[in-house]
Amino acid sequence: MNGDKLHQRSVQQTTTILKTPSNISINSLNLNKTPNYVQKTTEFRNHFCWSLADASFLKWTTADAFGLFKNHPIPCFFAVSLLFFMGVEYTLLMIPPSSPPFDIGFVATVYLHRVLVASPTINTFLAGLNTVFVGMQTAYIIGTLVIEGRPRATVAALFMFTCRGILGYSTQLPLPEGFLGSGVDFPVGNVSFFLFYSGHVAGSVIASLDMRRMHRWELAFLYDTLNLLQVVRLLSTRGHYTIDLAIGVGAGMLFDYLAGEYMKNAKAADDTTLYANRPRLS
């Protein structure tokens, strides 16, 4: 008799376990529902196909292609240059560690370098003129602040020389072979200096850009001409690599722009502060 009760109790427990709870419906499980990741994949595929069907290049015509070269020659030139230098880069033999760096500016100024080697007096004279030019650009940049009350060029120079110090210390390039130093060259005393990038060139660019903003066209042209002669002399004396001088031009433009943005934001902040401190009429 106890066995019958035990069997009956087991059947009841099994029935209770298999019984569906009253608050869950089989229909609510929706077994035919598409999984979420499948829906995401389908939506992405449909969106991609739609975007590809509306792609811009499918609407290009032959007239558009020829018009591109006619109306936008500079980007087209850059595109051709990209392909050319990709070929150069993949076929160029690298300079071995034991050899001095290759510099195309040094190759272009071989004759002038020989002249300066043979004539130390000319080298010293040109170095002195270059130092005078550095003094001219320094005086102009500081003068825009202390005399004219326009700090942008000074802020740009501070930004530029700080960044130059960081980069110049981070990667210290070897002094080029055949370097012709001079006691009157800047920095005066023939002391060590950072090669990357050229503060001579960057400072000249900052001064020239400020002159153009003030419509001092003749002075700006003079500074640009002297800057170009400075570049030739620095290459001839092996005082800078070509990349130092090229980045110097870009650095002057960049930090002049950043200084302008800084001044604009500073002025906006000052205006906001003044407006906030004004007494209200009510």
PDB file of C-alpha atoms in Angstrom:
ATOM      1  CA  MET A   1       0.000   0.000   0.000  1.00  0.00           C
ATOM      2  CA  ASN A   2       2.848   2.350   0.765  1.00  0.00           C
ATOM      3  CA  GLY A   3       4.278   1.492  -2.619  1.00  0.00           C
ATOM      4  CA  ASP A   4       1.082   2.607  -4.333  1.00  0.00           C
ATOM      5  CA  LYS A   5       1.159   5.934  -2.474  1.00  0.00           C
ATOM      6  CA  LEU A   6       4.819   6.425  -3.373  1.00  0.00           C
ATOM      7  CA  HIS A   7       4.070   5.781  -7.053  1.00  0.00           C
ATOM      8  CA  GLN A   8       1.116   8.144  -7.016  1.00  0.00           C
ATOM      9  CA  ARG A   9       3.163  10.907  -5.334  1.00  0.00           C
ATOM     10  CA  SER A  10       5.895  10.632  -7.981  1.00  0.00           C
ATOM     11  CA  VAL A  11       3.384  10.982 -10.792  1.00  0.00           C
ATOM     12  CA  GLN A  12       1.876  14.072  -9.157  1.00  0.00           C
ATOM     13  CA  GLN A  13       5.289  15.737  -8.744  1.00  0.00           C
ATOM     14  CA  THR A  14       6.201  15.031 -12.356  1.00  0.00           C
ATOM     15  CA  THR A  15       2.900  16.481 -13.521  1.00  0.00           C
ATOM     16  CA  THR A  16       3.478  19.598 -11.446  1.00  0.00           C
ATOM     17  CA  ILE A  17       6.956  20.136 -12.920  1.00  0.00           C
ATOM     18  CA  LEU A  18       5.777  19.718 -16.508  1.00  0.00           C
ATOM     19  CA  LYS A  19       2.775  21.925 -16.043  1.00  0.00           C
ATOM     20  CA  THR A  20       3.016  25.286 -17.825  1.00  0.00           C
ATOM     21  CA  PRO A  21       2.770  28.292 -15.490  1.00  0.00           C
ATOM     22  CA  SER A  22      -0.498  30.109 -15.764  1.00  0.00           C
ATOM     23  CA  ASN A  23       1.139  33.451 -16.576  1.00  0.00           C
ATOM     24  CA  ILE A  24       3.135  32.170 -19.630  1.00  0.00           C
ATOM     25  CA  SER A  25       1.499  31.480 -22.953  1.00  0.00           C
ATOM     26  CA  ILE A  26       3.037  29.208 -25.539  1.00  0.00           C
ATOM     27  CA  ASN A  27       1.920  31.615 -28.256  1.00  0.00           C
ATOM     28  CA  SER A  28       3.745  34.476 -26.562  1.00  0.00           C
ATOM     29  CA  LEU A  29       7.116  32.740 -27.054  1.00  0.00           C
ATOM     30  CA  ASN A  30       6.917  33.472 -30.828  1.00  0.00           C
ATOM     31  CA  LEU A  31       9.219  30.657 -31.885  1.00  0.00           C
ATOM     32  CA  ASN A  32       9.202  31.926 -35.490  1.00  0.00           C
ATOM     33  CA  LYS A  33      10.708  35.316 -34.513  1.00  0.00           C
ATOM     34  CA  THR A  34      13.965  36.182 -36.356  1.00  0.00           C
ATOM     35  CA  PRO A  35      16.982  36.451 -34.022  1.00  0.00           C
ATOM     36  CA  ASN A  36      18.232  39.983 -33.372  1.00  0.00           C
ATOM     37  CA  TYR A  37      21.672  39.460 -34.936  1.00  0.00           C
ATOM     38  CA  VAL A  38      20.072  38.193 -38.157  1.00  0.00           C
ATOM     39  CA  GLN A  39      17.938  41.343 -38.339  1.00  0.00           C
ATOM     40  CA  LYS A  40      21.006  43.544 -37.775  1.00  0.00           C
ATOM     41  CA  THR A  41      22.917  41.767 -40.545  1.00  0.00           C
ATOM     42  CA  THR A  42      20.005  42.083 -42.952  1.00  0.00           C
ATOM     43  CA  GLU A  43      19.585  45.796 -42.192  1.00  0.00           C
ATOM     44  CA  PHE A  44      23.297  46.432 -42.711  1.00  0.00           C
ATOM     45  CA  ARG A  45      23.279  44.534 -46.027  1.00  0.00           C
ATOM     46  CA  ASN A  46      20.237  46.437 -47.275  1.00  0.00           C
ATOM     47  CA  HIS A  47      21.738  49.785 -46.210  1.00  0.00           C
ATOM     48  CA  PHE A  48      25.078  48.971 -47.849  1.00  0.00           C
ATOM     49  CA  CYS A  49      23.435  47.922 -51.116  1.00  0.00           C
ATOM     50  CA  TRP A  50      21.318  51.085 -51.081  1.00  0.00           C
ATOM     51  CA  SER A  51      24.364  53.261 -50.445  1.00  0.00           C
ATOM     52  CA  LEU A  52      26.329  51.512 -53.193  1.00  0.00           C
ATOM     53  CA  ALA A  53      23.482  52.033 -55.641  1.00  0.00           C
ATOM     54  CA  ASP A  54      23.592  55.775 -54.903  1.00  0.00           C
ATOM     55  CA  ALA A  55      27.403  56.000 -54.944  1.00  0.00           C
ATOM     56  CA  SER A  56      28.776  59.161 -56.486  1.00  0.00           C
ATOM     57  CA  PHE A  57      31.149  57.469 -58.930  1.00  0.00           C
ATOM     58  CA  LEU A  58      28.244  55.701 -60.681  1.00  0.00           C
ATOM     59  CA  LYS A  59      27.022  59.110 -61.809  1.00  0.00           C
ATOM     60  CA  TRP A  60      30.348  60.259 -63.241  1.00  0.00           C
ATOM     61  CA  THR A  61      30.565  60.881 -66.973  1.00  0.00           C
ATOM     62  CA  THR A  62      33.424  61.336 -69.421  1.00  0.00           C
ATOM     63  CA  ALA A  63      32.773  65.065 -69.391  1.00  0.00           C
ATOM     64  CA  ASP A  64      33.115  65.053 -65.603  1.00  0.00           C
ATOM     65  CA  ALA A  65      36.481  63.296 -65.848  1.00  0.00           C
ATOM     66  CA  PHE A  66      37.901  65.806 -68.348  1.00  0.00           C
ATOM     67  CA  GLY A  67      36.326  68.682 -66.433  1.00  0.00           C
ATOM     68  CA  LEU A  68      38.120  67.506 -63.306  1.00  0.00           C
ATOM     69  CA  PHE A  69      41.516  68.004 -64.949  1.00  0.00           C
ATOM     70  CA  LYS A  70      40.424  71.349 -66.381  1.00  0.00           C
ATOM     71  CA  ASN A  71      38.790  72.853 -63.295  1.00  0.00           C
ATOM     72  CA  HIS A  72      40.962  71.279 -60.579  1.00  0.00           C
ATOM     73  CA  PRO A  73      44.506  70.973 -61.955  1.00  0.00           C
ATOM     74  CA  ILE A  74      46.260  71.226 -58.575  1.00  0.00           C
ATOM     75  CA  PRO A  75      44.541  68.215 -56.902  1.00  0.00           C
ATOM     76  CA  CYS A  76      45.050  66.259 -60.130  1.00  0.00           C
ATOM     77  CA  PHE A  77      48.741  67.139 -60.058  1.00  0.00           C
ATOM     78  CA  PHE A  78      48.911  65.914 -56.459  1.00  0.00           C
ATOM     79  CA  ALA A  79      47.190  62.672 -57.461  1.00  0.00           C
ATOM     80  CA  VAL A  80      49.735  62.048 -60.222  1.00  0.00           C
ATOM     81  CA  SER A  81      52.550  62.958 -57.814  1.00  0.00           C
ATOM     82  CA  LEU A  82      51.200  60.454 -55.301  1.00  0.00           C
ATOM     83  CA  LEU A  83      51.393  57.646 -57.860  1.00  0.00           C
ATOM     84  CA  PHE A  84      54.869  58.741 -58.947  1.00  0.00           C
ATOM     85  CA  PHE A  85      56.309  58.872 -55.437  1.00  0.00           C
ATOM     86  CA  MET A  86      54.662  55.578 -54.520  1.00  0.00           C
ATOM     87  CA  GLY A  87      56.721  54.061 -57.330  1.00  0.00           C
ATOM     88  CA  VAL A  88      59.843  55.879 -56.139  1.00  0.00           C
ATOM     89  CA  GLU A  89      59.347  54.769 -52.546  1.00  0.00           C
ATOM     90  CA  TYR A  90      58.893  51.100 -53.452  1.00  0.00           C
ATOM     91  CA  THR A  91      61.969  51.006 -55.713  1.00  0.00           C
ATOM     92  CA  LEU A  92      64.354  53.314 -53.830  1.00  0.00           C
ATOM     93  CA  LEU A  93      67.379  51.778 -52.147  1.00  0.00           C
ATOM     94  CA  MET A  94      67.576  52.866 -48.515  1.00  0.00           C
ATOM     95  CA  ILE A  95      70.635  54.760 -47.240  1.00  0.00           C
ATOM     96  CA  PRO A  96      72.724  52.376 -45.088  1.00  0.00           C
ATOM     97  CA  PRO A  97      73.363  53.360 -41.456  1.00  0.00           C
ATOM     98  CA  SER A  98      77.074  53.809 -42.114  1.00  0.00           C
ATOM     99  CA  SER A  99      76.492  56.448 -44.831  1.00  0.00           C
ATOM    100  CA  PRO A 100      75.654  60.130 -44.344  1.00  0.00           C
ATOM    101  CA  PRO A 101      72.048  61.165 -45.070  1.00  0.00           C
ATOM    102  CA  PHE A 102      71.166  61.984 -48.649  1.00  0.00           C
ATOM    103  CA  ASP A 103      69.958  65.563 -49.042  1.00  0.00           C
ATOM    104  CA  ILE A 104      68.895  66.944 -52.399  1.00  0.00           C
ATOM    105  CA  GLY A 105      69.475  70.508 -51.166  1.00  0.00           C
ATOM    106  CA  PHE A 106      73.105  69.635 -50.469  1.00  0.00           C
ATOM    107  CA  VAL A 107      73.438  68.238 -53.981  1.00  0.00           C
ATOM    108  CA  ALA A 108      71.987  71.426 -55.469  1.00  0.00           C
ATOM    109  CA  THR A 109      74.409  73.662 -53.542  1.00  0.00           C
ATOM    110  CA  VAL A 110      77.631  71.720 -54.011  1.00  0.00           C
ATOM    111  CA  TYR A 111      79.285  74.573 -55.932  1.00  0.00           C
ATOM    112  CA  LEU A 112      78.358  77.212 -53.326  1.00  0.00           C
ATOM    113  CA  HIS A 113      79.597  74.922 -50.568  1.00  0.00           C
ATOM    114  CA  ARG A 114      82.974  74.648 -52.277  1.00  0.00           C
ATOM    115  CA  VAL A 115      83.166  78.426 -52.633  1.00  0.00           C
ATOM    116  CA  LEU A 116      82.495  78.930 -48.918  1.00  0.00           C
ATOM    117  CA  VAL A 117      85.013  76.251 -47.974  1.00  0.00           C
ATOM    118  CA  ALA A 118      87.656  78.025 -50.030  1.00  0.00           C
ATOM    119  CA  SER A 119      86.689  81.490 -48.720  1.00  0.00           C
ATOM    120  CA  PRO A 120      86.161  81.567 -44.941  1.00  0.00           C
ATOM    121  CA  THR A 121      85.902  85.359 -45.050  1.00  0.00           C
ATOM    122  CA  ILE A 122      82.874  85.198 -47.354  1.00  0.00           C
ATOM    123  CA  ASN A 123      81.323  82.556 -45.112  1.00  0.00           C
ATOM    124  CA  THR A 124      81.775  84.786 -42.050  1.00  0.00           C
ATOM    125  CA  PHE A 125      80.385  87.812 -43.902  1.00  0.00           C
ATOM    126  CA  LEU A 126      77.258  85.937 -45.023  1.00  0.00           C
ATOM    127  CA  ALA A 127      76.801  84.519 -41.527  1.00  0.00           C
ATOM    128  CA  GLY A 128      76.923  88.025 -40.104  1.00  0.00           C
ATOM    129  CA  LEU A 129      74.301  89.225 -42.609  1.00  0.00           C
ATOM    130  CA  ASN A 130      72.093  86.290 -41.693  1.00  0.00           C
ATOM    131  CA  THR A 131      72.406  87.159 -38.009  1.00  0.00           C
ATOM    132  CA  VAL A 132      71.362  90.724 -38.816  1.00  0.00           C
ATOM    133  CA  PHE A 133      68.290  89.360 -40.601  1.00  0.00           C
ATOM    134  CA  VAL A 134      67.413  87.210 -37.568  1.00  0.00           C
ATOM    135  CA  GLY A 135      67.674  90.339 -35.451  1.00  0.00           C
ATOM    136  CA  MET A 136      65.376  92.167 -37.880  1.00  0.00           C
ATOM    137  CA  GLN A 137      62.641  89.530 -37.669  1.00  0.00           C
ATOM    138  CA  THR A 138      63.001  89.310 -33.890  1.00  0.00           C
ATOM    139  CA  ALA A 139      62.714  93.082 -33.534  1.00  0.00           C
ATOM    140  CA  TYR A 140      59.646  93.163 -35.749  1.00  0.00           C
ATOM    141  CA  ILE A 141      57.862  90.337 -33.907  1.00  0.00           C
ATOM    142  CA  ILE A 142      58.541  91.846 -30.468  1.00  0.00           C
ATOM    143  CA  GLY A 143      57.693  95.306 -31.787  1.00  0.00           C
ATOM    144  CA  THR A 144      54.209  94.200 -32.826  1.00  0.00           C
ATOM    145  CA  LEU A 145      53.570  93.482 -29.152  1.00  0.00           C
ATOM    146  CA  VAL A 146      55.338  96.234 -27.219  1.00  0.00           C
ATOM    147  CA  ILE A 147      54.800  99.094 -29.707  1.00  0.00           C
ATOM    148  CA  GLU A 148      51.671  98.261 -31.682  1.00  0.00           C
ATOM    149  CA  GLY A 149      49.916  96.222 -28.995  1.00  0.00           C
ATOM    150  CA  ARG A 150      49.278  93.265 -31.334  1.00  0.00           C
ATOM    151  CA  PRO A 151      50.431  90.051 -29.621  1.00  0.00           C
ATOM    152  CA  ARG A 152      49.592  87.498 -32.327  1.00  0.00           C
ATOM    153  CA  ALA A 153      53.051  87.305 -33.944  1.00  0.00           C
ATOM    154  CA  THR A 154      54.744  87.098 -30.549  1.00  0.00           C
ATOM    155  CA  VAL A 155      52.402  84.340 -29.385  1.00  0.00           C
ATOM    156  CA  ALA A 156      53.052  82.461 -32.646  1.00  0.00           C
ATOM    157  CA  ALA A 157      56.827  82.726 -32.138  1.00  0.00           C
ATOM    158  CA  LEU A 158      56.524  81.458 -28.549  1.00  0.00           C
ATOM    159  CA  PHE A 159      54.423  78.508 -29.692  1.00  0.00           C
ATOM    160  CA  MET A 160      56.840  77.786 -32.532  1.00  0.00           C
ATOM    161  CA  PHE A 161      60.076  77.845 -30.538  1.00  0.00           C
ATOM    162  CA  THR A 162      58.577  75.740 -27.738  1.00  0.00           C
ATOM    163  CA  CYS A 163      57.480  73.059 -30.188  1.00  0.00           C
ATOM    164  CA  ARG A 164      60.845  73.251 -31.954  1.00  0.00           C
ATOM    165  CA  GLY A 165      62.612  72.619 -28.661  1.00  0.00           C
ATOM    166  CA  ILE A 166      60.455  69.568 -27.928  1.00  0.00           C
ATOM    167  CA  LEU A 167      60.891  68.043 -31.388  1.00  0.00           C
ATOM    168  CA  GLY A 168      64.548  68.986 -31.664  1.00  0.00           C
ATOM    169  CA  TYR A 169      65.342  67.265 -28.370  1.00  0.00           C
ATOM    170  CA  SER A 170      63.124  64.244 -29.086  1.00  0.00           C
ATOM    171  CA  THR A 171      64.964  63.315 -32.309  1.00  0.00           C
ATOM    172  CA  GLN A 172      68.475  64.732 -32.429  1.00  0.00           C
ATOM    173  CA  LEU A 173      69.829  64.630 -35.973  1.00  0.00           C
ATOM    174  CA  PRO A 174      73.578  64.301 -36.628  1.00  0.00           C
ATOM    175  CA  LEU A 175      75.434  67.403 -37.730  1.00  0.00           C
ATOM    176  CA  PRO A 176      75.770  67.270 -41.537  1.00  0.00           C
ATOM    177  CA  GLU A 177      79.152  66.477 -43.008  1.00  0.00           C
ATOM    178  CA  GLY A 178      80.949  69.572 -44.211  1.00  0.00           C
ATOM    179  CA  PHE A 179      79.186  71.918 -41.788  1.00  0.00           C
ATOM    180  CA  LEU A 180      80.703  75.405 -42.001  1.00  0.00           C
ATOM    181  CA  GLY A 181      80.238  77.164 -38.690  1.00  0.00           C
ATOM    182  CA  SER A 182      80.988  80.776 -37.865  1.00  0.00           C
ATOM    183  CA  GLY A 183      81.396  82.690 -34.650  1.00  0.00           C
ATOM    184  CA  VAL A 184      79.047  85.426 -35.869  1.00  0.00           C
ATOM    185  CA  ASP A 185      76.290  83.073 -37.011  1.00  0.00           C
ATOM    186  CA  PHE A 186      73.094  82.791 -34.996  1.00  0.00           C
ATOM    187  CA  PRO A 187      73.135  81.402 -32.347  1.00  0.00           C
ATOM    188  CA  VAL A 188      76.192  83.629 -31.898  1.00  0.00           C
ATOM    189  CA  GLY A 189      79.307  81.861 -30.691  1.00  0.00           C
ATOM    190  CA  ASN A 190      79.107  78.779 -32.935  1.00  0.00           C
ATOM    191  CA  VAL A 191      77.302  76.859 -30.179  1.00  0.00           C
ATOM    192  CA  SER A 192      75.130  73.769 -30.558  1.00  0.00           C
ATOM    193  CA  PHE A 193      71.582  74.053 -31.861  1.00  0.00           C
ATOM    194  CA  PHE A 194      68.562  71.945 -32.795  1.00  0.00           C
ATOM    195  CA  LEU A 195      68.443  70.996 -36.458  1.00  0.00           C
ATOM    196  CA  PHE A 196      64.776  70.084 -36.728  1.00  0.00           C
ATOM    197  CA  TYR A 197      63.186  72.363 -37.606  1.00  0.00           C
ATOM    198  CA  SER A 198      64.634  75.706 -38.756  1.00  0.00           C
ATOM    199  CA  GLY A 199      63.702  78.522 -36.380  1.00  0.00           C
ATOM    200  CA  HIS A 200      65.368  80.957 -38.802  1.00  0.00           C
ATOM    201  CA  VAL A 201      62.858  80.142 -41.534  1.00  0.00           C
ATOM    202  CA  ALA A 202      59.807  79.750 -39.283  1.00  0.00           C
ATOM    203  CA  GLY A 203      60.406  83.119 -37.604  1.00  0.00           C
ATOM    204  CA  SER A 204      60.730  84.819 -40.979  1.00  0.00           C
ATOM    205  CA  VAL A 205      57.441  83.312 -42.137  1.00  0.00           C
ATOM    206  CA  ILE A 206      55.646  84.466 -38.974  1.00  0.00           C
ATOM    207  CA  ALA A 207      56.926  88.025 -39.478  1.00  0.00           C
ATOM    208  CA  SER A 208      56.016  87.996 -43.181  1.00  0.00           C
ATOM    209  CA  LEU A 209      52.461  86.764 -42.531  1.00  0.00           C
ATOM    210  CA  ASP A 210      51.919  89.517 -39.984  1.00  0.00           C
ATOM    211  CA  MET A 211      53.160  92.104 -42.488  1.00  0.00           C
ATOM    212  CA  ARG A 212      50.647  90.854 -45.034  1.00  0.00           C
ATOM    213  CA  ARG A 213      47.809  91.155 -42.526  1.00  0.00           C
ATOM    214  CA  MET A 214      48.816  94.778 -42.023  1.00  0.00           C
ATOM    215  CA  HIS A 215      49.111  95.324 -45.812  1.00  0.00           C
ATOM    216  CA  ARG A 216      52.835  95.986 -45.577  1.00  0.00           C
ATOM    217  CA  TRP A 217      53.379  94.329 -48.939  1.00  0.00           C
ATOM    218  CA  GLU A 218      56.817  95.741 -49.777  1.00  0.00           C
ATOM    219  CA  LEU A 219      58.228  94.804 -46.374  1.00  0.00           C
ATOM    220  CA  ALA A 220      56.737  91.317 -46.627  1.00  0.00           C
ATOM    221  CA  PHE A 221      58.296  90.849 -50.075  1.00  0.00           C
ATOM    222  CA  LEU A 222      61.668  91.969 -48.685  1.00  0.00           C
ATOM    223  CA  TYR A 223      61.462  89.467 -45.825  1.00  0.00           C
ATOM    224  CA  ASP A 224      60.443  86.641 -48.170  1.00  0.00           C
ATOM    225  CA  THR A 225      63.389  87.412 -50.447  1.00  0.00           C
ATOM    226  CA  LEU A 226      65.818  87.493 -47.534  1.00  0.00           C
ATOM    227  CA  ASN A 227      64.314  84.277 -46.225  1.00  0.00           C
ATOM    228  CA  LEU A 228      64.919  82.571 -49.573  1.00  0.00           C
ATOM    229  CA  LEU A 229      68.545  83.755 -49.566  1.00  0.00           C
ATOM    230  CA  GLN A 230      68.800  82.498 -45.984  1.00  0.00           C
ATOM    231  CA  VAL A 231      67.625  79.051 -47.109  1.00  0.00           C
ATOM    232  CA  VAL A 232      70.269  78.941 -49.838  1.00  0.00           C
ATOM    233  CA  ARG A 233      72.999  79.965 -47.387  1.00  0.00           C
ATOM    234  CA  LEU A 234      71.945  77.409 -44.760  1.00  0.00           C
ATOM    235  CA  LEU A 235      72.033  74.656 -47.368  1.00  0.00           C
ATOM    236  CA  SER A 236      75.376  75.845 -48.707  1.00  0.00           C
ATOM    237  CA  THR A 237      76.940  75.869 -45.228  1.00  0.00           C
ATOM    238  CA  ARG A 238      75.218  72.566 -44.341  1.00  0.00           C
ATOM    239  CA  GLY A 239      73.670  74.368 -41.383  1.00  0.00           C
ATOM    240  CA  HIS A 240      70.325  72.640 -41.925  1.00  0.00           C
ATOM    241  CA  TYR A 241      68.941  69.727 -43.846  1.00  0.00           C
ATOM    242  CA  THR A 242      66.398  70.480 -46.564  1.00  0.00           C
ATOM    243  CA  ILE A 243      63.609  68.932 -44.495  1.00  0.00           C
ATOM    244  CA  ASP A 244      64.418  71.323 -41.610  1.00  0.00           C
ATOM    245  CA  LEU A 245      63.890  74.314 -43.880  1.00  0.00           C
ATOM    246  CA  ALA A 246      60.740  72.973 -45.553  1.00  0.00           C
ATOM    247  CA  ILE A 247      59.101  72.163 -42.212  1.00  0.00           C
ATOM    248  CA  GLY A 248      60.188  75.582 -40.972  1.00  0.00           C
ATOM    249  CA  VAL A 249      57.955  77.185 -43.607  1.00  0.00           C
ATOM    250  CA  GLY A 250      55.026  74.982 -42.607  1.00  0.00           C
ATOM    251  CA  ALA A 251      55.671  75.567 -38.911  1.00  0.00           C
ATOM    252  CA  GLY A 252      55.572  79.332 -39.376  1.00  0.00           C
ATOM    253  CA  MET A 253      52.188  79.078 -41.109  1.00  0.00           C
ATOM    254  CA  LEU A 254      50.808  76.588 -38.607  1.00  0.00           C
ATOM    255  CA  PHE A 255      51.746  78.497 -35.467  1.00  0.00           C
ATOM    256  CA  ASP A 256      50.600  81.797 -36.937  1.00  0.00           C
ATOM    257  CA  TYR A 257      47.192  80.180 -37.476  1.00  0.00           C
ATOM    258  CA  LEU A 258      47.145  78.642 -33.988  1.00  0.00           C
ATOM    259  CA  ALA A 259      48.080  81.997 -32.460  1.00  0.00           C
ATOM    260  CA  GLY A 260      45.198  83.590 -34.351  1.00  0.00           C
ATOM    261  CA  GLU A 261      42.786  80.991 -33.001  1.00  0.00           C
ATOM    262  CA  TYR A 262      44.151  81.513 -29.498  1.00  0.00           C
ATOM    263  CA  MET A 263      43.678  85.272 -29.730  1.00  0.00           C
ATOM    264  CA  LYS A 264      40.157  84.828 -31.095  1.00  0.00           C
ATOM    265  CA  ASN A 265      39.171  82.494 -28.240  1.00  0.00           C
ATOM    266  CA  ALA A 266      40.835  84.732 -25.654  1.00  0.00           C
ATOM    267  CA  LYS A 267      38.917  87.744 -26.942  1.00  0.00           C
ATOM    268  CA  ALA A 268      35.644  85.801 -26.858  1.00  0.00           C
ATOM    269  CA  ALA A 269      36.346  84.746 -23.266  1.00  0.00           C
ATOM    270  CA  ASP A 270      37.122  88.327 -22.255  1.00  0.00           C
ATOM    271  CA  ASP A 271      33.934  89.584 -23.890  1.00  0.00           C
ATOM    272  CA  THR A 272      31.922  86.937 -22.074  1.00  0.00           C
ATOM    273  CA  THR A 273      33.492  87.881 -18.733  1.00  0.00           C
ATOM    274  CA  LEU A 274      32.874  91.582 -19.287  1.00  0.00           C
ATOM    275  CA  TYR A 275      29.281  90.903 -20.248  1.00  0.00           C
ATOM    276  CA  ALA A 276      28.742  88.735 -17.172  1.00  0.00           C
ATOM    277  CA  ASN A 277      30.157  91.433 -14.870  1.00  0.00           C
ATOM    278  CA  ARG A 278      27.974  94.242 -16.242  1.00  0.00           C
ATOM    279  CA  PRO A 279      25.368  95.519 -13.797  1.00  0.00           C
ATOM    280  CA  ARG A 280      21.831  94.629 -14.764  1.00  0.00           C
ATOM    281  CA  LEU A 281      19.261  97.334 -15.283  1.00  0.00           C
ATOM    282  CA  SER A 282      16.479  95.449 -13.491  1.00  0.00           C
TER     283      SER A 282
END
